[in-house]
CSV table of C-alpha atoms in Angstrom, one decimal:
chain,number,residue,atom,x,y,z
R,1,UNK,CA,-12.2,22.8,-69.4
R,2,UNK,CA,-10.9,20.2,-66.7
R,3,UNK,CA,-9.3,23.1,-64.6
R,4,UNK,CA,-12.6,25.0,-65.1
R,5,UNK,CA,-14.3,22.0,-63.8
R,6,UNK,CA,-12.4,22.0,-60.9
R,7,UNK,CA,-12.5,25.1,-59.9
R,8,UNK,CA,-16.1,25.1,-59.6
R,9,UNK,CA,-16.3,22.3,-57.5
R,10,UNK,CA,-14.1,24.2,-55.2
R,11,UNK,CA,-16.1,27.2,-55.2
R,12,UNK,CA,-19.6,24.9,-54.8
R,13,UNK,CA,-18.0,23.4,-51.8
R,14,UNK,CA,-16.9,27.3,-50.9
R,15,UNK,CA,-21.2,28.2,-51.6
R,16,UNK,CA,-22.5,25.6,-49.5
R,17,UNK,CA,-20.7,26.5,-46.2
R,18,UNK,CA,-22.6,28.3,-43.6
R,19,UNK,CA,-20.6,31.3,-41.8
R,20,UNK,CA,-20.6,34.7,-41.4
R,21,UNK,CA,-20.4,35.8,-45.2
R,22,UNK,CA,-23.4,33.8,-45.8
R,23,UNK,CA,-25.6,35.3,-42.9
R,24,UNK,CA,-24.2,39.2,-44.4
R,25,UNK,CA,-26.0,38.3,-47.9
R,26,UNK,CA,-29.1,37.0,-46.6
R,27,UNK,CA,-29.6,39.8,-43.9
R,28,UNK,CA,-28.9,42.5,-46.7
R,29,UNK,CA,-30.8,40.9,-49.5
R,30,UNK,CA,-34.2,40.4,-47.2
R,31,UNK,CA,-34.0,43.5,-45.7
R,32,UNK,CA,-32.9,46.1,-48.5
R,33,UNK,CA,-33.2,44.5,-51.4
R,34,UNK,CA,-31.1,42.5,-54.3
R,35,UNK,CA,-28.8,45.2,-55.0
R,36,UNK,CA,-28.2,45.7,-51.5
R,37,UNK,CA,-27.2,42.4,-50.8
R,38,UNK,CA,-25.1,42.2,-54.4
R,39,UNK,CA,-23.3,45.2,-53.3
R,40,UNK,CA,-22.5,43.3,-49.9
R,41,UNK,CA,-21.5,40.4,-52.3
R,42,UNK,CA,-19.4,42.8,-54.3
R,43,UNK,CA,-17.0,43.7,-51.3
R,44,UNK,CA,-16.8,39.9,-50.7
R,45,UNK,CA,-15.5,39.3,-54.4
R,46,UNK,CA,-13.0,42.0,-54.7
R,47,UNK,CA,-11.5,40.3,-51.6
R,48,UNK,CA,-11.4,37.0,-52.9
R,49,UNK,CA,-10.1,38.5,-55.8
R,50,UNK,CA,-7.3,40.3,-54.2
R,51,UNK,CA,-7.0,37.0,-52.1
R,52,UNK,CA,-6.5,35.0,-55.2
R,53,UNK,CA,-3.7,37.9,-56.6
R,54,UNK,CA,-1.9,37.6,-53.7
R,55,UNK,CA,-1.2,34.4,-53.1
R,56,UNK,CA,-0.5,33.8,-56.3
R,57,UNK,CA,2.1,36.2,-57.1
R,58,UNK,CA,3.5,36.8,-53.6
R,59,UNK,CA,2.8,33.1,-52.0
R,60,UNK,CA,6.4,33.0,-51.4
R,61,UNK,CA,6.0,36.1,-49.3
R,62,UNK,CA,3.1,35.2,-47.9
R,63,UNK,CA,4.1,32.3,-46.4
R,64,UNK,CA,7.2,33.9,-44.3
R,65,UNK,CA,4.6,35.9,-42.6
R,66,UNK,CA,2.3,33.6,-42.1
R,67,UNK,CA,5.2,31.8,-40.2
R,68,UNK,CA,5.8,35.3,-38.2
R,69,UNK,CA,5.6,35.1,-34.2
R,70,UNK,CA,1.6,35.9,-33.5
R,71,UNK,CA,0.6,36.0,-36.8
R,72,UNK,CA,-2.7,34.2,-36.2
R,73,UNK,CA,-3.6,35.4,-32.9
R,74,UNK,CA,-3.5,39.2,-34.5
R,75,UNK,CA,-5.6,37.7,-37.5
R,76,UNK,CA,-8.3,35.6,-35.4
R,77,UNK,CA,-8.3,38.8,-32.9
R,78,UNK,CA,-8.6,41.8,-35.8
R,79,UNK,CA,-11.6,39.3,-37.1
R,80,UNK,CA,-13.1,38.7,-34.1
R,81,UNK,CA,-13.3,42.4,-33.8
R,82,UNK,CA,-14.5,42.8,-37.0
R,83,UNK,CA,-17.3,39.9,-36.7
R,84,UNK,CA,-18.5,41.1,-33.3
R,85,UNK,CA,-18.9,45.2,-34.2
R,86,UNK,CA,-21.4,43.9,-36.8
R,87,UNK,CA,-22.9,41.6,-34.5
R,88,UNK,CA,-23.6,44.0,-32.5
R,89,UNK,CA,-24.6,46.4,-34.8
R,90,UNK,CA,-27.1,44.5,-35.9
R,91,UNK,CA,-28.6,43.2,-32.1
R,92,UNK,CA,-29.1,46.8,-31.1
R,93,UNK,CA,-30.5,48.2,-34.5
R,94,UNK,CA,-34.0,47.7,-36.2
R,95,UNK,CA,-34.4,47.4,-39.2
R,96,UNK,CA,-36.3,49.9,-40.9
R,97,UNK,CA,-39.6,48.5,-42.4
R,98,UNK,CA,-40.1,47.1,-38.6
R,99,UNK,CA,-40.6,51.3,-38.0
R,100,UNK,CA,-42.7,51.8,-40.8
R,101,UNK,CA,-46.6,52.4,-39.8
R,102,UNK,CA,-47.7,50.4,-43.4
R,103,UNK,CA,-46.0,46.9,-43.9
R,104,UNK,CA,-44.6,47.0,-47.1
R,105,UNK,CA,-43.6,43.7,-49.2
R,106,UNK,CA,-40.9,46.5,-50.6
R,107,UNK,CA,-37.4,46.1,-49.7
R,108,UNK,CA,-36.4,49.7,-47.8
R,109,UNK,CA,-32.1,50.8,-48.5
R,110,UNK,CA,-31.3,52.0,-45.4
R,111,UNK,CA,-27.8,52.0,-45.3
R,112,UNK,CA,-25.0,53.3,-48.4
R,113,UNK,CA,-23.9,51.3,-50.9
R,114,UNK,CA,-20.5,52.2,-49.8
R,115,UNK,CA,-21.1,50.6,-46.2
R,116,UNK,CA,-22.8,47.9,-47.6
R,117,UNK,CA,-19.4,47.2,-50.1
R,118,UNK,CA,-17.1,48.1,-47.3
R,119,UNK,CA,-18.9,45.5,-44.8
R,120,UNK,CA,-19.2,42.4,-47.6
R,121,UNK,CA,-15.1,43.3,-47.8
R,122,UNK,CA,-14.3,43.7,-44.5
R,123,UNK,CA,-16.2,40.4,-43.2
R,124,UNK,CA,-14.3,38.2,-45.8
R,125,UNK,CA,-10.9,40.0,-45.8
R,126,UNK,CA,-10.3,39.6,-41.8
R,127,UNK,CA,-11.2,36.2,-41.4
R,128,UNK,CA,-9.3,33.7,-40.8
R,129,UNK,CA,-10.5,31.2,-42.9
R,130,UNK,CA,-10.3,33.1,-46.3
R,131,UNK,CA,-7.0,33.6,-45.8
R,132,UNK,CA,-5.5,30.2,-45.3
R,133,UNK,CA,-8.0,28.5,-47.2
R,134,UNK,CA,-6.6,30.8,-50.3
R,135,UNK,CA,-2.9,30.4,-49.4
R,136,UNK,CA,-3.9,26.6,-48.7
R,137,UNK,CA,-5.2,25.9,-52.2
R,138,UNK,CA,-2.6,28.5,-53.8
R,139,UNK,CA,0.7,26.0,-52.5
R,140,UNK,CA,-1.4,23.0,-52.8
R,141,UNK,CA,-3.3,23.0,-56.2
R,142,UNK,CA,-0.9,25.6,-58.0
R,143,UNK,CA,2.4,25.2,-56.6
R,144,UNK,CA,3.0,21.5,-56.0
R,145,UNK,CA,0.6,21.3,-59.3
R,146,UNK,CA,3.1,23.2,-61.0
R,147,UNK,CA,0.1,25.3,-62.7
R,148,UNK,CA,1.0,27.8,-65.1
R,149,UNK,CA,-0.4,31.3,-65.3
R,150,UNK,CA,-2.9,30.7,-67.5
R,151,UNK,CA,-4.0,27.7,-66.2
R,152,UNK,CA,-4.6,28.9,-62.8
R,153,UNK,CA,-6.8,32.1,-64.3
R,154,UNK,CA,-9.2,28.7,-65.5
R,155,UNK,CA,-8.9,27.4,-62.0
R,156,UNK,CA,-9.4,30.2,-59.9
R,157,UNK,CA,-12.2,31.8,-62.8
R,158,UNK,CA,-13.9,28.7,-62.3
R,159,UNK,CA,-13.8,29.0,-58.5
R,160,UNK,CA,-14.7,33.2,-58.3
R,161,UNK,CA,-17.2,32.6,-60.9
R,162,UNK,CA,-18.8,29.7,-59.0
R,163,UNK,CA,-19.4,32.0,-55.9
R,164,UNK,CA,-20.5,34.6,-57.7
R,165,UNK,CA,-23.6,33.0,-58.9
R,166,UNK,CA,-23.7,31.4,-56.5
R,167,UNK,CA,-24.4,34.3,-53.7
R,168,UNK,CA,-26.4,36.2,-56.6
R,169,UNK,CA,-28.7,33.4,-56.1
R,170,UNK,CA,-29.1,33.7,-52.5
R,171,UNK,CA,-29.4,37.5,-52.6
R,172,UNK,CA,-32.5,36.8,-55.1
R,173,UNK,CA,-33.8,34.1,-52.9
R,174,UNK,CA,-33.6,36.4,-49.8
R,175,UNK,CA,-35.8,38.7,-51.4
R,176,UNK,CA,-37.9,36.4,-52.6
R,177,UNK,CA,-38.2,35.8,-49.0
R,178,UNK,CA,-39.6,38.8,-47.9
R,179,UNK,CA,-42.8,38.8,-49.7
R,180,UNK,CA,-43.5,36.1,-46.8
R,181,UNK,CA,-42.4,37.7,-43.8
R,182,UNK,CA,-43.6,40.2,-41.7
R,183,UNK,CA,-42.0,43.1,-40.1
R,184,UNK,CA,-41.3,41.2,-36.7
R,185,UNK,CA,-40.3,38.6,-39.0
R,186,UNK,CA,-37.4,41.1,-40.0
R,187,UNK,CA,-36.7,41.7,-36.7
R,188,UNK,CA,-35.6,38.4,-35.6
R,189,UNK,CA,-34.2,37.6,-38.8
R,190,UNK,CA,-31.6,40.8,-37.9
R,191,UNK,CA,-31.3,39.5,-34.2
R,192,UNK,CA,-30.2,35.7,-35.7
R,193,UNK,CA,-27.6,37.1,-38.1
R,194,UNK,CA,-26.6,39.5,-34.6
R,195,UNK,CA,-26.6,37.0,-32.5
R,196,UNK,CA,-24.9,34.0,-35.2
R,197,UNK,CA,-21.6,37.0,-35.6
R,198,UNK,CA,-20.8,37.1,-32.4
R,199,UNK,CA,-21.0,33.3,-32.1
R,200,UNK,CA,-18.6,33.1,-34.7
R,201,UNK,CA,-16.8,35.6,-33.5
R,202,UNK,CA,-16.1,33.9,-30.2
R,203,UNK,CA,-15.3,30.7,-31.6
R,204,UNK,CA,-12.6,32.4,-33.8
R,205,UNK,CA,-11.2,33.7,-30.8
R,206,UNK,CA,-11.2,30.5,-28.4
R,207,UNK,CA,-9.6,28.6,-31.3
R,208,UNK,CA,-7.0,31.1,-31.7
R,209,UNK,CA,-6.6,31.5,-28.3
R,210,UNK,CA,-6.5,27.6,-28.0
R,211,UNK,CA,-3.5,27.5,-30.4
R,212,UNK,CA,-1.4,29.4,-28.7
């Protein structure tokens, strides 16, 4: 239960950190709807969960390329990329109710629930972050713990778990967030998560960019 414990106060610590994942969710949930924005959240787990397989079976691996000439730079770059094509995507798009003659307080799908998966994966697998921060608590809480198998499947259960509740409950909150919002409302709320990408995309850039 300790190792449970612990793994969910890693993955509330993970829930309470603003960044590009978390701007994904809310976009998708206000805009389309809870399943919507739980598929987005999907894509996002399976990559934590292939994360978490990873590093624990192949850390060893892992950590000769992480030590590779350029490693980073190609990793910050390829997420930059990835970060500022749906920035983008979303600056010069509307969303769909803002088209809509009738306001509706109804959430409107507009885009597959294959994108939707493929963008919640993409956004968490190529950056940065998720990827040390997984190698980082994989050599630092398993290995130098000394954590057996079934130990860590407590410890990193407790943590996947944790952040899957956890954006469940913002992708229900976002919706509950439409039924105050109007259609321009919408609008901005697309240009903000736009506009917050690319920032993010740019700072993983400069700081890659920095290191070198």
């Amino acid at each position: 239960m300790n190792l449970i414990f612990e793994g969910v106060k890693v993955g509330l610590i993970l829930a309470m950190l603003i960044g590009p994942i978390f701007f994904a969710i809310i976009q998708a949930g206000v805009e389309e709807g809870f399943r919507a924005g739980a598929t987005v959240g999907l894509g996002i787990w399976v990559s934590d969960f292939l994360f978490i397989a990873a590093v624990y079976f192949g850390l060893a691996y892992i950590s000769q390329v992480v030590e590779g000439p350029n490693f980073g730079l190609y990793l910050g770059i390829g997420g930059s990329i990835t970060l500022s094509a749906f920035g983008l995507g979303a600056l010069l798009t509307v969303p769909k109710a803002h088209e809509l003659p009738e306001w509706s307080k109804e959430t409107v799908r507009t885009s597959s629930y294959s994108g939707l998966w493929l963008k919640g994966f993409l956004i968490n697998t190529i950056n940065p972050f998720t990827f040390f921060f997984w190698i980082g608590v994989a050599s630092t809480v398993v290995v130098d713990g000394e954590m057996e198998l079934r130990e860590a499947r407590y410890f990193f259960g407790g943590i996947l778990g944790t952040i899957i509740i956890t954006d469940l409950l913002k992708v229900l909150l976002a919706k509950r967030i439409r039924r105050v919002l109007r259609p321009i409302h919408l609008l901005w709320l697309r240009r903000i998560s736009g506009i917050a990408l690319i920032v993010f995309a740019a700072v993983l850039l400069g700081r890659v960019l920095w290191m070198m």
